[in-house]
Coordinates of N, CA, C and O in Angstrom, one line a residue:
X1 N -50.0 34.3 -68.6 CA -49.8 32.9 -68.3 C -48.4 32.8 -67.7 O -47.4 33.4 -68.2
X2 N -48.3 31.9 -66.7 CA -47.0 31.7 -66.0 C -46.3 30.5 -66.6 O -46.9 29.5 -67.0
X3 N -45.0 30.5 -66.5 CA -44.2 29.3 -66.8 C -44.4 28.2 -65.8 O -44.3 28.4 -64.6
X4 N -44.8 27.1 -66.4 CA -45.1 25.9 -65.5 C -44.8 24.7 -66.4 O -44.7 24.8 -67.6
X5 N -44.8 23.5 -65.8 CA -44.7 22.2 -66.5 C -45.7 22.2 -67.6 O -46.8 22.6 -67.5
X6 N -45.2 21.6 -68.8 CA -46.1 21.4 -70.0 C -46.4 22.7 -70.7 O -47.3 22.7 -71.5
X7 N -45.6 23.7 -70.4 CA -45.8 25.0 -71.1 C -44.5 25.3 -71.8 O -43.4 24.9 -71.4
X8 N -44.6 26.0 -73.0 CA -43.4 26.4 -73.7 C -43.1 27.8 -73.3 O -44.0 28.7 -73.3
X9 N -41.9 28.1 -72.9 CA -41.4 29.4 -72.5 C -40.3 29.8 -73.5 O -39.5 29.0 -73.9
X10 N -40.3 31.1 -73.9 CA -39.3 31.7 -74.8 C -38.6 32.8 -74.0 O -39.3 33.6 -73.3
X11 N -37.3 32.9 -74.2 CA -36.6 34.0 -73.5 C -35.3 34.3 -74.2 O -34.7 33.5 -74.9
X12 N -34.9 35.6 -74.0 CA -33.6 36.0 -74.4 C -32.7 35.9 -73.2 O -33.1 36.1 -72.0
X13 N -31.4 35.6 -73.4 CA -30.5 35.5 -72.3 C -29.1 36.0 -72.7 O -28.7 35.9 -73.8
X14 N -28.3 36.3 -71.7 CA -26.9 36.5 -71.8 C -26.3 35.7 -70.6 O -26.7 35.8 -69.5
X15 N -25.3 34.8 -70.9 CA -24.7 34.0 -69.9 C -23.3 34.5 -69.7 O -22.5 34.6 -70.7
X16 N -22.9 34.8 -68.5 CA -21.5 35.2 -68.2 C -20.9 34.3 -67.1 O -21.7 33.6 -66.4
X17 N -19.6 34.4 -67.0 CA -18.9 33.7 -65.9 C -18.7 34.6 -64.7 O -19.2 35.7 -64.7
X18 N -18.0 34.1 -63.7 CA -17.8 34.9 -62.5 C -17.1 36.2 -62.7 O -17.3 37.2 -62.0
X19 N -16.3 36.2 -63.8 CA -15.5 37.5 -64.1 C -16.3 38.4 -64.9 O -15.9 39.5 -65.3
X20 N -17.5 38.0 -65.4 CA -18.4 38.9 -66.2 C -18.2 38.8 -67.7 O -18.8 39.5 -68.4
X21 N -17.3 37.8 -68.1 CA -17.1 37.6 -69.5 C -18.3 36.9 -70.1 O -18.8 35.9 -69.5
X22 N -18.8 37.3 -71.3 CA -19.9 36.7 -71.9 C -19.5 35.3 -72.5 O -18.5 35.3 -73.3
X23 N -20.2 34.3 -72.1 CA -19.9 32.9 -72.6 C -20.8 32.6 -73.8 O -20.5 32.0 -74.7
X24 N -22.1 33.1 -73.6 CA -23.1 32.8 -74.7 C -24.2 33.7 -74.5 O -24.4 34.3 -73.5
X25 N -25.0 33.9 -75.6 CA -26.2 34.7 -75.5 C -27.1 34.3 -76.7 O -26.7 33.7 -77.7
X26 N -28.4 34.6 -76.5 CA -29.4 34.3 -77.5 C -29.2 35.1 -78.7 O -28.7 36.2 -78.6
X27 N -29.6 34.6 -79.8 CA -29.6 35.4 -81.1 C -30.8 36.3 -81.1 O -31.5 36.5 -80.1
X28 N -31.1 36.9 -82.3 CA -32.3 37.7 -82.4 C -33.5 37.0 -82.0 O -34.5 37.5 -81.5
X29 N -33.5 35.7 -82.3 CA -34.7 34.8 -82.0 C -34.5 34.3 -80.6 O -33.4 33.8 -80.2
X30 N -35.5 34.4 -79.8 CA -35.5 33.9 -78.4 C -35.3 32.4 -78.4 O -35.7 31.7 -79.3
X31 N -34.8 31.9 -77.3 CA -34.7 30.4 -77.1 C -36.0 30.0 -76.5 O -36.5 30.6 -75.6
X32 N -36.5 28.9 -77.1 CA -37.8 28.3 -76.6 C -37.5 26.9 -76.0 O -36.7 26.2 -76.6
X33 N -38.2 26.6 -74.9 CA -38.0 25.2 -74.3 C -39.3 24.8 -73.7 O -40.2 25.6 -73.4
X34 N -39.4 23.5 -73.5 CA -40.6 22.9 -72.8 C -40.3 22.8 -71.4 O -39.4 22.0 -71.0
X35 N -41.0 23.5 -70.5 CA -40.7 23.6 -69.1 C -41.0 22.2 -68.5 O -42.0 21.6 -68.8
X36 N -40.1 21.7 -67.6 CA -40.3 20.4 -67.0 C -39.8 19.2 -67.7 O -39.8 18.1 -67.2
X37 N -39.2 19.5 -68.9 CA -38.7 18.3 -69.7 C -37.2 18.2 -69.6 O -36.6 17.4 -70.3
X38 N -36.5 19.0 -68.8 CA -35.1 18.9 -68.7 C -34.3 19.5 -69.9 O -33.2 19.0 -70.2
X39 N -34.9 20.4 -70.6 CA -34.3 20.9 -71.8 C -33.2 22.0 -71.6 O -32.4 22.3 -72.5
X40 N -33.2 22.6 -70.4 CA -32.2 23.6 -70.0 C -31.7 23.2 -68.6 O -32.2 22.3 -68.0
X41 N -30.6 23.9 -68.2 CA -30.0 23.5 -66.9 C -31.0 23.6 -65.8 O -31.8 24.6 -65.8
X42 N -31.0 22.7 -64.8 CA -32.0 22.7 -63.8 C -32.1 24.0 -63.0 O -33.2 24.4 -62.7
X43 N -31.0 24.6 -62.7 CA -31.1 25.8 -61.9 C -31.8 27.0 -62.6 O -32.5 27.7 -61.9
X44 N -31.6 27.1 -63.9 CA -32.3 28.1 -64.6 C -33.8 27.8 -64.8 O -34.6 28.6 -64.6
X45 N -34.1 26.5 -65.0 CA -35.5 26.1 -65.1 C -36.2 26.4 -63.8 O -37.4 26.9 -63.9
X46 N -35.6 26.1 -62.7 CA -36.3 26.4 -61.4 C -36.5 27.9 -61.2 O -37.6 28.3 -60.7
X47 N -35.6 28.7 -61.6 CA -35.7 30.1 -61.5 C -36.8 30.7 -62.4 O -37.4 31.7 -62.0
X48 N -37.0 30.1 -63.5 CA -38.0 30.6 -64.5 C -39.4 30.2 -64.1 O -40.4 30.8 -64.6
X49 N -39.6 29.2 -63.3 CA -41.0 28.7 -62.9 C -41.7 29.9 -62.3 O -41.2 30.6 -61.4
X50 N -42.9 30.1 -62.8 CA -43.8 31.1 -62.3 C -43.6 32.5 -62.9 O -44.4 33.4 -62.7
X51 N -42.7 32.6 -63.8 CA -42.4 33.9 -64.5 C -43.4 34.1 -65.6 O -43.9 33.1 -66.1
X52 N -43.6 35.3 -66.1 CA -44.5 35.6 -67.2 C -43.7 36.4 -68.3 O -42.7 37.0 -68.0
X53 N -44.4 36.5 -69.4 CA -43.8 37.3 -70.5 C -43.6 38.7 -70.0 O -44.4 39.3 -69.3
X54 N -42.4 39.3 -70.3 CA -42.0 40.6 -69.9 C -41.2 40.6 -68.6 O -40.5 41.6 -68.3
X55 N -41.2 39.5 -67.9 CA -40.4 39.4 -66.6 C -38.9 39.4 -67.0 O -38.5 38.7 -68.0
X56 N -38.1 40.1 -66.2 CA -36.6 40.1 -66.3 C -36.0 39.6 -65.0 O -36.5 40.0 -64.0
X57 N -35.0 38.8 -65.1 CA -34.3 38.3 -63.9 C -32.9 38.0 -64.1 O -32.4 37.8 -65.3
X58 N -32.1 38.1 -63.0 CA -30.7 37.6 -63.0 C -30.7 36.4 -62.1 O -31.2 36.4 -61.0
X59 N -30.0 35.4 -62.6 CA -29.9 34.1 -61.9 C -28.5 33.6 -61.9 O -27.8 33.6 -62.9
X60 N -28.0 33.3 -60.7 CA -26.7 32.6 -60.5 C -27.0 31.1 -60.3 O -27.6 30.8 -59.3
X61 N -26.5 30.3 -61.2 CA -26.7 28.9 -61.1 C -25.4 28.2 -60.7 O -24.4 28.3 -61.4
X62 N -25.5 27.6 -59.5 CA -24.3 26.8 -59.0 C -24.0 25.6 -59.9 O -24.9 25.1 -60.5
X63 N -22.7 25.2 -59.9 CA -22.4 24.0 -60.7 C -23.3 22.8 -60.6 O -23.7 22.2 -61.5
X64 N -23.7 22.5 -59.3 CA -24.6 21.4 -59.1 C -25.9 21.5 -59.8 O -26.6 20.5 -60.0
X65 N -26.4 22.7 -60.1 CA -27.6 22.9 -60.8 C -27.4 23.3 -62.2 O -28.4 23.7 -62.9
X66 N -26.1 23.3 -62.6 CA -25.8 23.7 -64.0 C -25.2 22.5 -64.7 O -25.9 21.5 -65.0
X67 N -23.9 22.5 -65.0 CA -23.3 21.4 -65.7 C -22.5 20.5 -64.8 O -21.7 19.7 -65.3
X68 N -22.7 20.6 -63.5 CA -22.1 19.7 -62.6 C -20.7 20.1 -62.2 O -20.1 21.1 -62.7
X69 N -20.1 19.4 -61.2 CA -18.8 19.6 -60.7 C -17.8 19.0 -61.7 O -18.1 18.1 -62.5
X70 N -16.6 19.5 -61.7 CA -15.5 18.9 -62.6 C -15.0 17.6 -61.9 O -15.0 17.5 -60.7
X71 N -14.7 16.7 -62.8 CA -14.2 15.4 -62.3 C -12.9 15.2 -62.9 O -12.8 15.0 -64.1
X72 N -11.8 15.1 -62.1 CA -10.5 14.9 -62.6 C -10.3 13.6 -63.3 O -9.5 13.5 -64.2
X73 N -11.1 12.6 -63.0 CA -11.0 11.3 -63.6 C -11.4 11.4 -65.1 O -11.2 10.4 -65.9
X74 N -12.1 12.5 -65.5 CA -12.5 12.6 -66.9 C -11.4 13.2 -67.8 O -11.6 13.5 -69.0
X75 N -10.3 13.6 -67.2 CA -9.1 14.1 -67.9 C -8.2 13.0 -68.1 O -7.7 12.4 -67.1
X76 N -7.8 12.7 -69.3 CA -6.9 11.5 -69.6 C -5.9 11.9 -70.7 O -6.2 12.7 -71.6
X77 N -4.8 11.2 -70.6 CA -3.8 11.2 -71.7 C -4.0 10.0 -72.6 O -4.2 8.9 -72.1
X78 N -4.1 10.3 -73.9 CA -4.3 9.2 -74.9 C -3.2 9.3 -75.9 O -2.7 10.4 -76.2
X79 N -2.8 8.2 -76.5 CA -1.8 8.2 -77.6 C -2.2 9.1 -78.7 O -3.4 9.0 -79.2
X80 N -1.3 9.8 -79.3 CA -1.5 10.7 -80.4 C -2.0 9.8 -81.6 O -2.9 10.3 -82.4
X81 N -1.6 8.6 -81.7 CA -2.0 7.7 -82.8 C -3.5 7.4 -82.7 O -4.1 6.9 -83.7
X82 N -4.1 7.6 -81.6 CA -5.6 7.4 -81.5 C -6.4 8.4 -82.4 O -7.6 8.3 -82.6
X83 N -5.7 9.4 -82.9 CA -6.3 10.5 -83.7 C -5.9 10.3 -85.2 O -5.8 11.3 -85.9
X84 N -5.7 9.1 -85.6 CA -5.4 8.8 -87.0 C -6.5 9.4 -87.9 O -7.7 9.4 -87.6
X85 N -6.0 10.0 -89.0 CA -6.9 10.6 -89.9 C -7.2 12.1 -89.7 O -7.8 12.8 -90.5
X86 N -6.7 12.6 -88.5 CA -6.8 14.0 -88.2 C -5.5 14.6 -88.4 O -4.5 14.2 -87.7
X87 N -5.4 15.5 -89.3 CA -4.1 16.1 -89.7 C -3.3 16.8 -88.6 O -2.2 16.6 -88.3
X88 N -4.0 17.8 -87.9 CA -3.4 18.6 -87.0 C -4.2 18.8 -85.7 O -5.0 19.7 -85.6
X89 N -4.0 17.9 -84.8 CA -4.8 17.9 -83.5 C -4.4 19.2 -82.8 O -3.2 19.4 -82.5
X90 N -5.3 20.0 -82.3 CA -5.1 21.2 -81.6 C -5.9 21.3 -80.4 O -7.1 20.8 -80.4
X91 N -5.4 22.0 -79.3 CA -6.3 22.3 -78.2 C -7.6 23.0 -78.6 O -7.6 23.8 -79.5
X92 N -8.7 22.6 -77.9 CA -10.0 23.2 -78.3 C -10.8 22.3 -79.2 O -12.0 22.4 -79.3
X93 N -10.2 21.4 -79.9 CA -10.9 20.5 -80.8 C -11.7 19.5 -80.0 O -11.3 19.2 -78.9
X94 N -12.9 19.1 -80.5 CA -13.7 18.2 -79.8 C -13.9 17.0 -80.6 O -14.0 17.0 -81.8
X95 N -14.0 15.8 -79.9 CA -14.2 14.5 -80.5 C -15.1 13.7 -79.7 O -15.3 13.9 -78.5
X96 N -15.8 12.8 -80.4 CA -16.7 11.8 -79.7 C -15.8 10.6 -79.4 O -15.4 9.9 -80.4
X97 N -15.7 10.2 -78.1 CA -14.9 9.0 -77.7 C -15.9 7.9 -77.4 O -16.9 8.2 -76.8
X98 N -15.6 6.7 -77.8 CA -16.4 5.6 -77.4 C -15.9 5.0 -76.1 O -14.7 4.7 -76.0
X99 N -16.8 4.9 -75.1 CA -16.4 4.3 -73.9 C -17.3 3.2 -73.5 O -18.3 2.9 -74.2
X100 N -17.0 2.4 -72.5 CA -17.8 1.3 -72.0 C -19.2 1.8 -71.7 O -20.2 1.0 -71.7
X101 N -19.4 3.1 -71.3 CA -20.6 3.6 -70.9 C -21.3 4.3 -72.1 O -22.3 5.0 -71.9
X102 N -20.8 4.2 -73.3 CA -21.4 4.9 -74.4 C -20.5 6.0 -74.9 O -19.4 6.3 -74.4
X103 N -21.0 6.8 -75.9 CA -20.2 7.9 -76.4 C -20.1 9.1 -75.4 O -21.0 9.4 -74.7
X104 N -18.9 9.7 -75.4 CA -18.6 10.9 -74.6 C -17.9 11.9 -75.4 O -17.0 11.6 -76.2
X105 N -18.4 13.2 -75.3 CA -17.7 14.3 -76.0 C -16.5 14.7 -75.2 O -16.6 15.0 -74.0
X106 N -15.3 14.7 -75.8 CA -14.1 15.1 -75.1 C -13.5 16.3 -75.9 O -13.7 16.5 -77.1
X107 N -12.8 17.2 -75.1 CA -12.2 18.4 -75.6 C -10.7 18.2 -75.5 O -10.2 17.8 -74.4
X108 N -9.9 18.4 -76.5 CA -8.5 18.4 -76.5 C -8.0 19.6 -75.7 O -8.3 20.7 -76.0
X109 N -7.2 19.4 -74.6 CA -6.6 20.5 -73.8 C -5.1 20.7 -74.0 O -4.6 21.8 -73.8
X110 N -4.4 19.6 -74.4 CA -3.0 19.7 -74.6 C -2.5 18.7 -75.6 O -3.0 17.6 -75.6
X111 N -1.6 19.1 -76.5 CA -1.0 18.1 -77.5 C 0.5 18.1 -77.3 O 1.2 19.1 -77.3
X112 N 1.0 16.9 -77.0 CA 2.4 16.6 -76.9 C 2.9 15.9 -78.1 O 2.2 15.7 -79.1
X113 N 4.2 15.5 -78.0 CA 4.8 14.8 -79.2 C 4.2 13.4 -79.4 O 4.0 13.0 -80.6
X114 N 3.8 12.7 -78.3 CA 3.2 11.4 -78.5 C 1.9 11.2 -77.8 O 1.3 10.2 -78.0
X115 N 1.5 12.2 -77.0 CA 0.2 12.1 -76.2 C -0.6 13.3 -76.4 O -0.1 14.4 -76.6
X116 N -1.9 13.1 -76.2 CA -2.9 14.2 -76.3 C -3.7 14.1 -75.0 O -4.2 13.0 -74.6
X117 N -3.9 15.2 -74.3 CA -4.7 15.3 -73.1 C -6.1 15.7 -73.5 O -6.3 16.7 -74.2
X118 N -7.1 14.9 -73.1 CA -8.5 15.2 -73.4 C -9.3 15.3 -72.1 O -9.0 14.7 -71.1
X119 N -10.3 16.1 -72.2 CA -11.2 16.4 -71.0 C -12.6 16.0 -71.3 O -13.2 16.6 -72.3
X120 N -13.2 15.0 -70.6 CA -14.5 14.6 -70.8 C -15.6 15.4 -70.0 O -16.8 15.2 -70.1
X121 N -15.1 16.4 -69.3 CA -16.0 17.3 -68.5 C -16.7 18.2 -69.5 O -16.1 18.6 -70.5
X122 N -17.9 18.6 -69.2 CA -18.5 19.7 -70.0 C -17.7 20.9 -69.8 O -17.1 21.2 -68.7
X123 N -17.5 21.7 -70.9 CA -16.6 22.9 -70.8 C -17.0 23.9 -69.6 O -16.2 24.6 -69.1
X124 N -18.3 23.9 -69.2 CA -18.8 24.8 -68.2 C -18.9 24.1 -66.8 O -19.4 24.6 -65.9
X125 N -18.5 22.8 -66.7 CA -18.5 22.1 -65.5 C -17.7 22.8 -64.4 O -16.6 23.3 -64.7
X126 N -18.2 22.9 -63.2 CA -17.5 23.5 -62.1 C -17.6 25.0 -62.0 O -17.1 25.6 -61.1
X127 N -18.4 25.6 -63.0 CA -18.5 27.0 -63.0 C -19.9 27.5 -62.6 O -20.9 26.8 -62.9
X128 N -20.0 28.6 -61.9 CA -21.3 29.2 -61.6 C -21.7 30.0 -62.9 O -20.9 30.7 -63.4
X129 N -22.9 29.7 -63.3 CA -23.4 30.3 -64.5 C -24.3 31.5 -64.1 O -25.2 31.4 -63.3
X130 N -24.0 32.7 -64.7 CA -24.8 33.9 -64.4 C -25.6 34.3 -65.6 O -25.1 34.6 -66.7
X131 N -26.9 34.1 -65.5 CA -27.9 34.4 -66.6 C -28.6 35.7 -66.3 O -29.0 36.0 -65.2
X132 N -28.7 36.5 -67.4 CA -29.5 37.7 -67.4 C -30.6 37.4 -68.4 O -30.3 37.2 -69.6
X133 N -31.8 37.3 -68.0 CA -32.9 36.7 -68.8 C -34.1 37.7 -68.9 O -34.4 38.4 -68.0
X134 N -34.7 37.7 -70.1 CA -36.0 38.3 -70.3 C -36.9 37.3 -70.9 O -36.7 36.8 -72.0
X135 N -38.0 37.0 -70.3 CA -39.0 36.1 -70.8 C -39.8 36.9 -71.8 O -40.3 38.0 -71.6
X136 N -40.0 36.3 -73.0 CA -40.7 36.9 -74.1 C -42.1 36.3 -74.4 O -42.9 37.0 -74.9
X137 N -42.3 35.1 -74.1 CA -43.5 34.4 -74.4 C -43.7 33.2 -73.5 O -42.7 32.5 -73.2
X138 N -45.0 32.9 -73.2 CA -45.3 31.6 -72.5 C -46.6 31.2 -73.1 O -47.5 31.9 -73.3
X139 N -46.6 29.9 -73.5 CA -47.8 29.3 -74.1 C -47.9 27.8 -73.7 O -47.0 27.2 -73.2
X140 N -49.1 27.3 -74.0 CA -49.3 25.9 -73.7 C -48.6 25.1 -74.8 O -48.5 25.5 -75.9
X141 N -48.0 24.0 -74.4 CA -47.3 23.1 -75.3 C -48.3 22.3 -76.1 O -49.4 22.0 -75.6
X142 N -48.0 22.0 -77.4 CA -48.9 21.2 -78.2 C -48.8 19.7 -77.7 O -47.8 19.4 -77.0
X143 N -49.7 18.9 -78.1 CA -49.6 17.5 -77.7 C -48.4 16.8 -78.3 O -47.7 16.0 -77.6
X144 N -48.0 17.2 -79.5 CA -46.7 16.6 -80.1 C -45.5 17.0 -79.3 O -44.6 16.2 -79.0
X145 N -45.5 18.3 -78.9 CA -44.3 18.8 -78.1 C -44.2 18.0 -76.7 O -43.2 17.6 -76.3
X146 N -45.4 17.8 -76.1 CA -45.4 17.1 -74.9 C -45.0 15.7 -75.1 O -44.2 15.1 -74.3
X147 N -45.4 15.0 -76.1 CA -45.0 13.6 -76.4 C -43.5 13.5 -76.7 O -42.9 12.6 -76.3
X148 N -43.0 14.5 -77.5 CA -41.6 14.4 -77.9 C -40.6 15.0 -76.8 O -39.4 14.7 -76.9
X149 N -41.2 15.8 -75.9 CA -40.3 16.3 -74.8 C -39.5 17.5 -75.2 O -38.6 17.9 -74.5
X150 N -39.9 18.2 -76.3 CA -39.2 19.4 -76.7 C -40.1 20.3 -77.6 O -41.1 19.8 -78.1
X151 N -39.6 21.5 -77.8 CA -40.4 22.5 -78.6 C -40.2 22.2 -80.1 O -39.1 21.9 -80.5
X152 N -41.3 22.4 -80.8 CA -41.3 22.3 -82.3 C -41.4 23.7 -82.8 O -42.1 24.6 -82.2
X153 N -40.8 24.0 -84.0 CA -41.0 25.3 -84.6 C -40.0 26.4 -84.1 O -39.0 26.1 -83.6
X154 N -40.4 27.7 -84.2 CA -39.5 28.8 -83.9 C -38.9 28.7 -82.6 O -39.5 28.5 -81.5
X155 N -37.5 28.7 -82.6 CA -36.8 28.6 -81.3 C -36.6 27.3 -80.8 O -35.9 27.0 -79.8
X156 N -37.2 26.3 -81.4 CA -37.1 24.9 -81.0 C -36.6 24.0 -82.1 O -35.9 24.4 -83.0
X157 N -37.1 22.8 -82.2 CA -36.8 21.8 -83.2 C -37.6 22.1 -84.4 O -38.8 22.2 -84.3
X158 N -37.0 22.1 -85.6 CA -37.7 22.3 -86.8 C -37.9 21.0 -87.5 O -37.0 20.2 -87.7
X159 N -39.2 20.7 -87.9 CA -39.4 19.4 -88.5 C -39.3 19.5 -90.0 O -39.6 20.5 -90.6

């Protein structure tokens, strides 16, 4: 069975950056997703279409097909007092900021005496993503999975 819309695909992966450093990888349990539902980055989903269990592939996903380009406008300085209740604000910490467009996840990149620089870009925005993938299983999605738009059970959402 081939990976196609409305099917669940499971795969193991290693994700590296341009320098070959490992950014992320699957655990012992394969990652499962509902193909065509936007559950993984578009470039990887496109590359997996038509693949079968046992297939191995290497995929380079450009930023436009991954987490998007970096936007300098999403980097801002905010007053340190905006972090009341947080004892020791440090670079790398993440917070949910409320904006006019809704909540945005921001990462602290710099802490000064009175200001904190936060970045609302996804940490992998602007980067080419290098995936080394092995497809382990392909199956039809259940009616519930299709209605909910994601996988239930092993490797997906647990109810």
